[in-house]
mmCIF file of C-alpha atoms and ligand atoms in Angstrom:
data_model
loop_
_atom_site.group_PDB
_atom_site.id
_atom_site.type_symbol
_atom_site.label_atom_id
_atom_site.label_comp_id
_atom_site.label_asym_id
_atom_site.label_seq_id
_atom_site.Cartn_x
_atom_site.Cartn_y
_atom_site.Cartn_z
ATOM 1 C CA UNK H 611 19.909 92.278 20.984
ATOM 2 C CA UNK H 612 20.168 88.753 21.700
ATOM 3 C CA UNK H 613 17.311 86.716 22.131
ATOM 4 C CA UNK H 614 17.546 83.636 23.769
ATOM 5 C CA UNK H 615 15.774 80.469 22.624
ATOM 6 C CA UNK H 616 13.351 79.301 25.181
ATOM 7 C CA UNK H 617 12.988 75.584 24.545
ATOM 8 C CA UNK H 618 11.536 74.461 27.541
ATOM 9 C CA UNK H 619 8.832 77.097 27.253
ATOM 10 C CA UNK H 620 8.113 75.823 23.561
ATOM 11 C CA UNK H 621 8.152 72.214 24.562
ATOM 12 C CA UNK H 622 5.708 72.823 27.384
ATOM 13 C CA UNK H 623 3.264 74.195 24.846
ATOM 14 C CA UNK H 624 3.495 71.463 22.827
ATOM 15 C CA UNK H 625 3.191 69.054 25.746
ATOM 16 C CA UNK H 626 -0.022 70.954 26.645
ATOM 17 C CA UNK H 627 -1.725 70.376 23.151
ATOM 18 C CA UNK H 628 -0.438 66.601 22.969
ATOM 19 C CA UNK H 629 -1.858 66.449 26.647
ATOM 20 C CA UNK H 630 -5.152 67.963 24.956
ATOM 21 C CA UNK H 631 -5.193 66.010 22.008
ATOM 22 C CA UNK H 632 -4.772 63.186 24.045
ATOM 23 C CA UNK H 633 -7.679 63.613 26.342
ATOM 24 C CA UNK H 634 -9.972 64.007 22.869
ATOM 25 C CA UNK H 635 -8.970 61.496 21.728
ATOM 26 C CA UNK H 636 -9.314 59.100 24.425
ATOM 27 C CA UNK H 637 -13.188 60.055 24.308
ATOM 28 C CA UNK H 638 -13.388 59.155 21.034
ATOM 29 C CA UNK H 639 -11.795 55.926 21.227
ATOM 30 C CA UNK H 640 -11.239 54.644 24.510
ATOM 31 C CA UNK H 641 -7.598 54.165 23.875
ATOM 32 C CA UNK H 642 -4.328 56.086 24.913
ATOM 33 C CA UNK H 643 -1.282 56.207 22.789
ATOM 34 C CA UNK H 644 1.565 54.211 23.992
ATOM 35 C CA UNK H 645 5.182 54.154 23.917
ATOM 36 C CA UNK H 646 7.534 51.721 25.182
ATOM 37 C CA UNK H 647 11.267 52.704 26.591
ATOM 38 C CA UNK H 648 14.015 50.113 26.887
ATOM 39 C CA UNK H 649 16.798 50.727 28.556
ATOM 40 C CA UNK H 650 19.754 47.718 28.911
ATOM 41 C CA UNK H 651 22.322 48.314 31.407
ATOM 42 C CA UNK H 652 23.363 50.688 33.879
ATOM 43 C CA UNK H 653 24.091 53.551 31.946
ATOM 44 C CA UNK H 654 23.337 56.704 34.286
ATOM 45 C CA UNK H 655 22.541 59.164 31.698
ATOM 46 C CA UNK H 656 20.546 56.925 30.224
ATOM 47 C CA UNK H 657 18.598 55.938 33.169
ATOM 48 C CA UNK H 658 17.834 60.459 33.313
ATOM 49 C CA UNK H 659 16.625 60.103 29.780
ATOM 50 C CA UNK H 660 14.468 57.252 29.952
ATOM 51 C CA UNK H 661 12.861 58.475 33.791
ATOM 52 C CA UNK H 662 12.155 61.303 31.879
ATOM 53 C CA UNK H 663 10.411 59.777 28.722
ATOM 54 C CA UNK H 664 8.186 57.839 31.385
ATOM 55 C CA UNK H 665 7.033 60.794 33.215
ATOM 56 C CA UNK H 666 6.487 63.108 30.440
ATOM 57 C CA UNK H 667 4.341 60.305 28.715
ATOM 58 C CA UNK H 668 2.402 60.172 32.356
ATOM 59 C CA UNK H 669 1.757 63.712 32.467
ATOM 60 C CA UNK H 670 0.460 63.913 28.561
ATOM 61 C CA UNK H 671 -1.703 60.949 29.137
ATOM 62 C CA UNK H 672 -0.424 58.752 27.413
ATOM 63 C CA UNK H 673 0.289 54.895 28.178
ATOM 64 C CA UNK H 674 4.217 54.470 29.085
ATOM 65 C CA UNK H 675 5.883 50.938 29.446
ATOM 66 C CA UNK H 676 9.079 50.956 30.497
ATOM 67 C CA UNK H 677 11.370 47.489 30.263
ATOM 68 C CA UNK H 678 14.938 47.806 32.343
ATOM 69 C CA UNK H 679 16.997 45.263 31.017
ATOM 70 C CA UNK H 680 20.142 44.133 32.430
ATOM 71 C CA UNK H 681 23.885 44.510 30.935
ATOM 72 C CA UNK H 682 24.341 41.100 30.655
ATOM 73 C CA UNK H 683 21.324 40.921 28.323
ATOM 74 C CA UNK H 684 21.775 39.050 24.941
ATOM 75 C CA UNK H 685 21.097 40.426 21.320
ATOM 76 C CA UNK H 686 18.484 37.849 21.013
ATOM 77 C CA UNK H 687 16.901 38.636 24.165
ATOM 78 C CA UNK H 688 16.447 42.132 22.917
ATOM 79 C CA UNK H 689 15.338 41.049 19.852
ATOM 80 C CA UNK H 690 12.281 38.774 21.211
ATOM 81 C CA UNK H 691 11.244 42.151 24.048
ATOM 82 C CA UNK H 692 11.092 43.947 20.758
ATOM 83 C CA UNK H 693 9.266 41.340 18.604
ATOM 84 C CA UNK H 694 6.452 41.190 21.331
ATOM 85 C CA UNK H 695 6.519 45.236 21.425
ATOM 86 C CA UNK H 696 5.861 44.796 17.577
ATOM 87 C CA UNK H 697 2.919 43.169 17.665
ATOM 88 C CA UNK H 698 1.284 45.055 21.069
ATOM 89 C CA UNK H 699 -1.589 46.635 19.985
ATOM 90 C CA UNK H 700 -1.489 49.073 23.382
ATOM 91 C CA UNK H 701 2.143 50.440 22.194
ATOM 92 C CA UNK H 702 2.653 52.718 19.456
ATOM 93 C CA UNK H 703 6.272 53.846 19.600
ATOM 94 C CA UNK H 704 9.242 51.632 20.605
ATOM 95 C CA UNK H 705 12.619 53.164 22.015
ATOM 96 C CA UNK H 706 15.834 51.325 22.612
ATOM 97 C CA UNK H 707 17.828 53.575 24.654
ATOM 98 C CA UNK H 708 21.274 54.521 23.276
ATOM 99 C CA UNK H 709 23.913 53.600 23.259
ATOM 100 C CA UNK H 710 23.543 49.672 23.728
ATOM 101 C CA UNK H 711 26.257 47.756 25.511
ATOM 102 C CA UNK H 712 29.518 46.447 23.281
ATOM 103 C CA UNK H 713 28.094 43.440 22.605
ATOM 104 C CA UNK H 714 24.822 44.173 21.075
ATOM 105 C CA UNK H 715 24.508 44.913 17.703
ATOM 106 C CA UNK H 716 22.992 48.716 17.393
ATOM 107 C CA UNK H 717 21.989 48.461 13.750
ATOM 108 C CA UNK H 718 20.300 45.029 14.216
ATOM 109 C CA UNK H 719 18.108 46.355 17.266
ATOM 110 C CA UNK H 720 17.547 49.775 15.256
ATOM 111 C CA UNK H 721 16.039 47.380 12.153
ATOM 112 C CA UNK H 722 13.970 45.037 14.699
ATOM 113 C CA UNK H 723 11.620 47.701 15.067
ATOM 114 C CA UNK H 724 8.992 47.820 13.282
ATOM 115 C CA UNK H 725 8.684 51.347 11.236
ATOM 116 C CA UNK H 726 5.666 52.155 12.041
ATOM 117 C CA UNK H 727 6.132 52.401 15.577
ATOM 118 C CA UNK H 728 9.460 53.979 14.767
ATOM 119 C CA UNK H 729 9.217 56.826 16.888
ATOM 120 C CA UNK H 730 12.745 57.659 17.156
ATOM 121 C CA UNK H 731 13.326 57.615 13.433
ATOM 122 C CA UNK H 732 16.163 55.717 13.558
ATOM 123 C CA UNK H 733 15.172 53.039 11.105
ATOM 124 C CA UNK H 734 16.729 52.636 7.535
ATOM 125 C CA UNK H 735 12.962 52.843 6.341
ATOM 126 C CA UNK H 736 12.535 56.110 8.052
ATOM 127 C CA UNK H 737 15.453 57.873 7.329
ATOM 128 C CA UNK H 738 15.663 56.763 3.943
ATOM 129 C CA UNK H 739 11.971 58.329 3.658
ATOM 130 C CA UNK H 740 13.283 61.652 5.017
ATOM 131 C CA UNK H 741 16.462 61.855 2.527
ATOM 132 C CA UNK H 742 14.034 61.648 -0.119
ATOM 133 C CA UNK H 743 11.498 64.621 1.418
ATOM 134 C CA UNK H 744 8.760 61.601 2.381
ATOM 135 C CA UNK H 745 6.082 61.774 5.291
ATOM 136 C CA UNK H 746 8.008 59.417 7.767
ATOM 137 C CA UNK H 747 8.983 60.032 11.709
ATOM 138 C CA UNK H 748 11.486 62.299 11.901
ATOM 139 C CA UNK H 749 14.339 62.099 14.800
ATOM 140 C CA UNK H 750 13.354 63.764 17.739
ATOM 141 C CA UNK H 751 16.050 66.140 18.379
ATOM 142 C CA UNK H 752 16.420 67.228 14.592
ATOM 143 C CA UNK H 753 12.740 67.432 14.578
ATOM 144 C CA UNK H 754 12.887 69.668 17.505
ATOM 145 C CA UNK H 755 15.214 71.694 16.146
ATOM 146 C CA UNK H 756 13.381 72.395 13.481
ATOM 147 C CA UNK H 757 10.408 73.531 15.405
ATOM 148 C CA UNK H 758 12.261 75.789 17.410
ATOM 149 C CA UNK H 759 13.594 77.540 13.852
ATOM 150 C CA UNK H 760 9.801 77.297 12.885
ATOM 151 C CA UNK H 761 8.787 78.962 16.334
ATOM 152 C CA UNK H 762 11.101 81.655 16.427
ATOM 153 C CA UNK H 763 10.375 82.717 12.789
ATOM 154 C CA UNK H 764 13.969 82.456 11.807
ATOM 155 C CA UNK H 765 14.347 82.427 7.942
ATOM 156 C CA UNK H 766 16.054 79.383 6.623
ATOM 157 C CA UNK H 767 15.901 79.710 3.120
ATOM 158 C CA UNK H 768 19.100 80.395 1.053
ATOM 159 C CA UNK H 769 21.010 80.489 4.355
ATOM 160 C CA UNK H 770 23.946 78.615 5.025
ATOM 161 C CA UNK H 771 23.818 76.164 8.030
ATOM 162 C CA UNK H 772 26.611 74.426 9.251
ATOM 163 C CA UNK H 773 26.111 71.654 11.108
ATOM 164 C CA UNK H 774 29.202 70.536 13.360
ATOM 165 C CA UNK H 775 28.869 66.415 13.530
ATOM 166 C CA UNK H 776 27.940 63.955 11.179
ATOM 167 C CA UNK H 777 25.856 61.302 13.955
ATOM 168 C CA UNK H 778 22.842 59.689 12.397
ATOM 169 C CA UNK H 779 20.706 60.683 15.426
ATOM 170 C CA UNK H 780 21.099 64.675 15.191
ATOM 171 C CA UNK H 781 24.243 65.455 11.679
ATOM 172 C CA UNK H 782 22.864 63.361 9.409
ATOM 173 C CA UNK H 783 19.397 63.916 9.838
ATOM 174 C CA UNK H 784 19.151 67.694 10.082
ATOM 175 C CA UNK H 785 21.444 68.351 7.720
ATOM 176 C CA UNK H 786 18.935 66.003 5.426
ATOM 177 C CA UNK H 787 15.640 67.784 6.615
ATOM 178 C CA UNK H 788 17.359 71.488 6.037
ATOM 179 C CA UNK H 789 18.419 70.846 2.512
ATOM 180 C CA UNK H 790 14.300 69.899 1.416
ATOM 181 C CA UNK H 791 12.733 71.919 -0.791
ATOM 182 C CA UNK H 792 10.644 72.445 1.605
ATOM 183 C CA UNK H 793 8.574 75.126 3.858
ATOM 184 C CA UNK H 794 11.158 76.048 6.686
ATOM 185 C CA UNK H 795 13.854 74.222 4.481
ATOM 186 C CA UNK H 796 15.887 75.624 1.831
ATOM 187 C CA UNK H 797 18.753 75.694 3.422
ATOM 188 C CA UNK H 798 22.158 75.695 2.245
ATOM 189 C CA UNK H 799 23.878 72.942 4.212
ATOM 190 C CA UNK H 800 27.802 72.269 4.950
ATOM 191 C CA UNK H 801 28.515 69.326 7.245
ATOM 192 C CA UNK H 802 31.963 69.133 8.820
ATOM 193 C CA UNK H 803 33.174 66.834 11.384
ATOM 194 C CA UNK H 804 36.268 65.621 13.019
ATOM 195 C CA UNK H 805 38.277 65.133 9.488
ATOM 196 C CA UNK H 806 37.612 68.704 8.755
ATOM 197 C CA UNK H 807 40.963 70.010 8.664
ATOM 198 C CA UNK H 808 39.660 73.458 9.862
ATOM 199 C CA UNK H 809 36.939 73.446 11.288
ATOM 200 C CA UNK H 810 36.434 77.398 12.020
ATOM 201 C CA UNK H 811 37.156 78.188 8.500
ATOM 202 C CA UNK H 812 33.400 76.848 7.951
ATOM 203 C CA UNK H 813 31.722 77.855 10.999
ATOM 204 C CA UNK H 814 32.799 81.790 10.325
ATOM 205 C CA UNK H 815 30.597 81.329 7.100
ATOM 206 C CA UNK H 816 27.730 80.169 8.946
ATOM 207 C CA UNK H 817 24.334 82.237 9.024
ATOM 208 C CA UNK H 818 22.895 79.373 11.369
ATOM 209 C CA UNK H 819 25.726 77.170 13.473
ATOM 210 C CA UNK H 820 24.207 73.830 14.675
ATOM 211 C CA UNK H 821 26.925 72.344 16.930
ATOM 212 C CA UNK H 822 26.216 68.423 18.181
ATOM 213 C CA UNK H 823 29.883 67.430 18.532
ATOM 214 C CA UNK H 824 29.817 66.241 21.925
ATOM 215 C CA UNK H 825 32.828 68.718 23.090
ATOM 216 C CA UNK H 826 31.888 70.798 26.000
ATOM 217 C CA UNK H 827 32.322 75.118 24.570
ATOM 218 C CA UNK H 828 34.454 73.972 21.404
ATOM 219 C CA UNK H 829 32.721 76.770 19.720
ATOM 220 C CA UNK H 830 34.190 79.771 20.705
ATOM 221 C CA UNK H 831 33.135 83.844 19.836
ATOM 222 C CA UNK H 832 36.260 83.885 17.313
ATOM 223 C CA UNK H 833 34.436 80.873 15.103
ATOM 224 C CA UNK H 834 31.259 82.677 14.569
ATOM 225 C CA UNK H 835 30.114 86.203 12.618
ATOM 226 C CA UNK H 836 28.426 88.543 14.074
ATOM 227 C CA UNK H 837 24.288 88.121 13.745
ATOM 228 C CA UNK H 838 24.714 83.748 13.790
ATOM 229 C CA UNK H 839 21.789 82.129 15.194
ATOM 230 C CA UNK H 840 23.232 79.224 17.449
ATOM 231 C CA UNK H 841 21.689 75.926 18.033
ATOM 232 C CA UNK H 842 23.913 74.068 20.612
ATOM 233 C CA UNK H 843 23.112 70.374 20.760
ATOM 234 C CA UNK H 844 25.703 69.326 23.253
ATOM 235 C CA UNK H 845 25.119 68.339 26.853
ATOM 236 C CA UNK H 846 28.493 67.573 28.368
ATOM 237 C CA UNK H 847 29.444 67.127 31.871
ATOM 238 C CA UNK H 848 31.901 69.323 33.331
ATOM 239 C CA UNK H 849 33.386 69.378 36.533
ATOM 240 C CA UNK H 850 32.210 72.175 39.084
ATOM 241 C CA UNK H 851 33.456 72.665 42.404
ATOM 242 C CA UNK H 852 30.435 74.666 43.536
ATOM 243 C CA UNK H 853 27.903 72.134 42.616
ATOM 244 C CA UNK H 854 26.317 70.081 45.152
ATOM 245 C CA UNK H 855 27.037 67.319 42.154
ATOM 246 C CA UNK H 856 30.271 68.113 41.295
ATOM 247 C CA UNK H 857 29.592 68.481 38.124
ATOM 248 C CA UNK H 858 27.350 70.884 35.793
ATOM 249 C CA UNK H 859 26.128 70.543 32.220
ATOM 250 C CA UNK H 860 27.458 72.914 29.604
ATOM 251 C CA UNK H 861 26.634 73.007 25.727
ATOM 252 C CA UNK H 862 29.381 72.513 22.892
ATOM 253 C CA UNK H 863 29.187 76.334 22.801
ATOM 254 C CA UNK H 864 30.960 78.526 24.895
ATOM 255 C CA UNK H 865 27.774 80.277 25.953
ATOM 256 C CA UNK H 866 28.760 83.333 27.492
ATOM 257 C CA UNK H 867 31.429 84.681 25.004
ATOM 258 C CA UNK H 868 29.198 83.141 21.795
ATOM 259 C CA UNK H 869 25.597 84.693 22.869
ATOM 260 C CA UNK H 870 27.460 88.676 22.219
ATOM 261 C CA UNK H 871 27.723 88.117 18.906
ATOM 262 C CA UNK H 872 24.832 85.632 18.197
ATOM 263 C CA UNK H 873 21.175 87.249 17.307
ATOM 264 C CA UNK H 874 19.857 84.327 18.853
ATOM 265 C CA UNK H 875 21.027 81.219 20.983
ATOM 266 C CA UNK H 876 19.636 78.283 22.419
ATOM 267 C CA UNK H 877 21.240 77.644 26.174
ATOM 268 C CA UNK H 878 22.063 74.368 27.817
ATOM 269 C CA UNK H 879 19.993 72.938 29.653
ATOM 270 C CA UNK H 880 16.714 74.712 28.467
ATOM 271 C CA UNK H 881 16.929 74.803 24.819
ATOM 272 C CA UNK H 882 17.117 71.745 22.562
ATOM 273 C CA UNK H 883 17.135 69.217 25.289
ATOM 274 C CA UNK H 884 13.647 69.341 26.489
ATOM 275 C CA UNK H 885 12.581 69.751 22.677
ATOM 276 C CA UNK H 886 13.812 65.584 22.087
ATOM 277 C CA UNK H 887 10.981 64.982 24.828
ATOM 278 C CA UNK H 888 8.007 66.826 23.160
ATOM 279 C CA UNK H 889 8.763 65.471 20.036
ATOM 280 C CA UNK H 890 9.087 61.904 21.112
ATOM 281 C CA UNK H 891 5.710 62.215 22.616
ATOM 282 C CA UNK H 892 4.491 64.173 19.322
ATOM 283 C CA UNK H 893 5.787 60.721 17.192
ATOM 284 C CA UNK H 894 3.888 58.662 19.198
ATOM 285 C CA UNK H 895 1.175 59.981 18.852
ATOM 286 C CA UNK H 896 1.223 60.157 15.255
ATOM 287 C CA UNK H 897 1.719 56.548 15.233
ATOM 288 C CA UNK H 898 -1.313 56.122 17.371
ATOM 289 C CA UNK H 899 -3.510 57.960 14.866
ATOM 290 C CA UNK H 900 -2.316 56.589 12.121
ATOM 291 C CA UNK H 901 -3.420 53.033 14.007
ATOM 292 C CA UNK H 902 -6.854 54.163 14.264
ATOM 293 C CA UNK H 903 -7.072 55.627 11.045
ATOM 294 C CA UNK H 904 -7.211 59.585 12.283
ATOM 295 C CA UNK H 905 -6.258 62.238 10.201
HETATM 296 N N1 GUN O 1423 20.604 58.342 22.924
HETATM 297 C C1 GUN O 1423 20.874 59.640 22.775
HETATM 298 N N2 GUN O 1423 19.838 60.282 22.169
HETATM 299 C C2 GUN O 1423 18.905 59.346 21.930
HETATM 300 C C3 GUN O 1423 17.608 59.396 21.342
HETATM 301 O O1 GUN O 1423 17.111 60.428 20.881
HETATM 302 N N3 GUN O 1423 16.954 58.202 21.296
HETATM 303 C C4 GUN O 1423 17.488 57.054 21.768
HETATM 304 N N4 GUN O 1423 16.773 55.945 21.643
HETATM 305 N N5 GUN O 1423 18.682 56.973 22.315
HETATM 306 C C5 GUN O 1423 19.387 58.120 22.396
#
């Protein structure tokens, strides 16, 4: 039997203890954590994400800022907003939406921010720290990830993951965090990417498949063994007649064909995506406790 993973139900709960947390916390100390979004430009997915980040920080509790910054903004503009964020003692975690327009510099914004109110982990600081198995914040859809392995009580140790996609927000890093000798770790980890030559010829060997290509249902049922536990990263757009949109969102698995042979899948929407959310929300406040000196 397939089971399918429920990460919108998961998320929730953790939404409801951050929410409860929160609320303790604010009696202590009179203070709400607080996390700023920037968004520059008119990117539409982006826009979704960031509306999203405000009002799940609303309905936890916590203080949400959220800067819209035009197209035509310069790197130096961007670079003062986040300077002032820096030193705001009401903000805890900073977010530059991705990705930035052409002429921006990514890696200069990413390095701006200070690391401890890194909540997207994105830093050189932080991800350096997770490489090397160090307390740091880990990036939120990785991090998800591996709390929906962690939920679900599926056993990563000795098993071989391959992860399709080498980005630094999701390849890199949970490739990084599976390999740790560490609880829910252990992992034997093969990264392949768009140089592979074949890419199915390492997927078939895969005990867990972690697909973040970007490539709506590349992975079909003839890439995977039977009994593969399926973490599909992708949200793509496809075109759909009988949507009031036109359009629907599909993984980078071919869901329907895959989920026979899988012992357990993640769907999209409803599985990693909402996942990024929580665990945005769970950085920040981190970073807000480790401000006021809370264990
Ligand atoms: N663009 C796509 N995913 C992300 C994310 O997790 N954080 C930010 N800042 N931008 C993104």
């Amino acid at each position: 039997m397939t089971q399918i993973i429920d990460g919108k139900f998961v998320a929730s709960q953790i939404r409801i203890g951050l929410k409860e947390e929160a609320e303790y916390l604010f009696k202590l100390t009179n203070k709400k954590p607080g996390l700023a979004a920037i968004l520059v430009g008119d990117n539409s997915a982006s826009k979704i994400y960031v509306n999203s980040k405000n009002k799940a920080c609303n309905e936890v509790g916590f203080h949400s800022v959220v800067k819209i910054m035009d197209s035509s903004t310069s790197e130096n503009e961007l670079l003062d907003v986040i300077q002032k964020l820096n030193s705001d003692d009401e903000i805890d975690g900073i977010l530059v939406q991705l990705p930035l327009p052409k002429h921006i510099d990514e890696d200069k914004i990413i390095e701006a921010i200070s690391p401890q109110k890194d909540v997207d982990g994105f830093h050189p600081i932080s991800f350096g720290k997770l490489v090397i198995g160090k307390e740091t914040f880990y990036p939120c859809t990785p991090f998800g990830i591996m709390e929906l392995l962690k939920y679900y009580q599926i056993d990563t140790i000795g098993k071989h993951v391959v992860v399709v996609g080498r980005s630094n927000i999701v390849g890199k890093p949970i490739a990084n965090m599976l390999v740790q000798k560490k609880e829910g770790a252990n992992a034997i980890v093969t990264i392949c990417h768009t140089a592979s030559p074949d890419i199915s010829y390492y997927t078939k060997q895969a005990d867990i498949l972690i697909a973040a290509v970007g490539k709506a249902n590349m992975i079909t049922q003839d890439m995977v063994k039977a009994g593969v536990v399926i973490i599909d990263v992708g949200i793509n757009r496809i075109e759909d007649a009988n949507s009031s949109k036109g359009y629907k969102v599909v993984g980078d698995v071919d869901f329907e064909n895959v989920k026979e042979k899988s012992s357990f899948i993640t769907p999209v929407p409803g599985g990693v995506g909402p996942m990024t959310i929580a665990m945005l929300l769970t950085n920040t406040l981190k970073s807000f406790k480790q401000k006021m000196n809370i264990k």
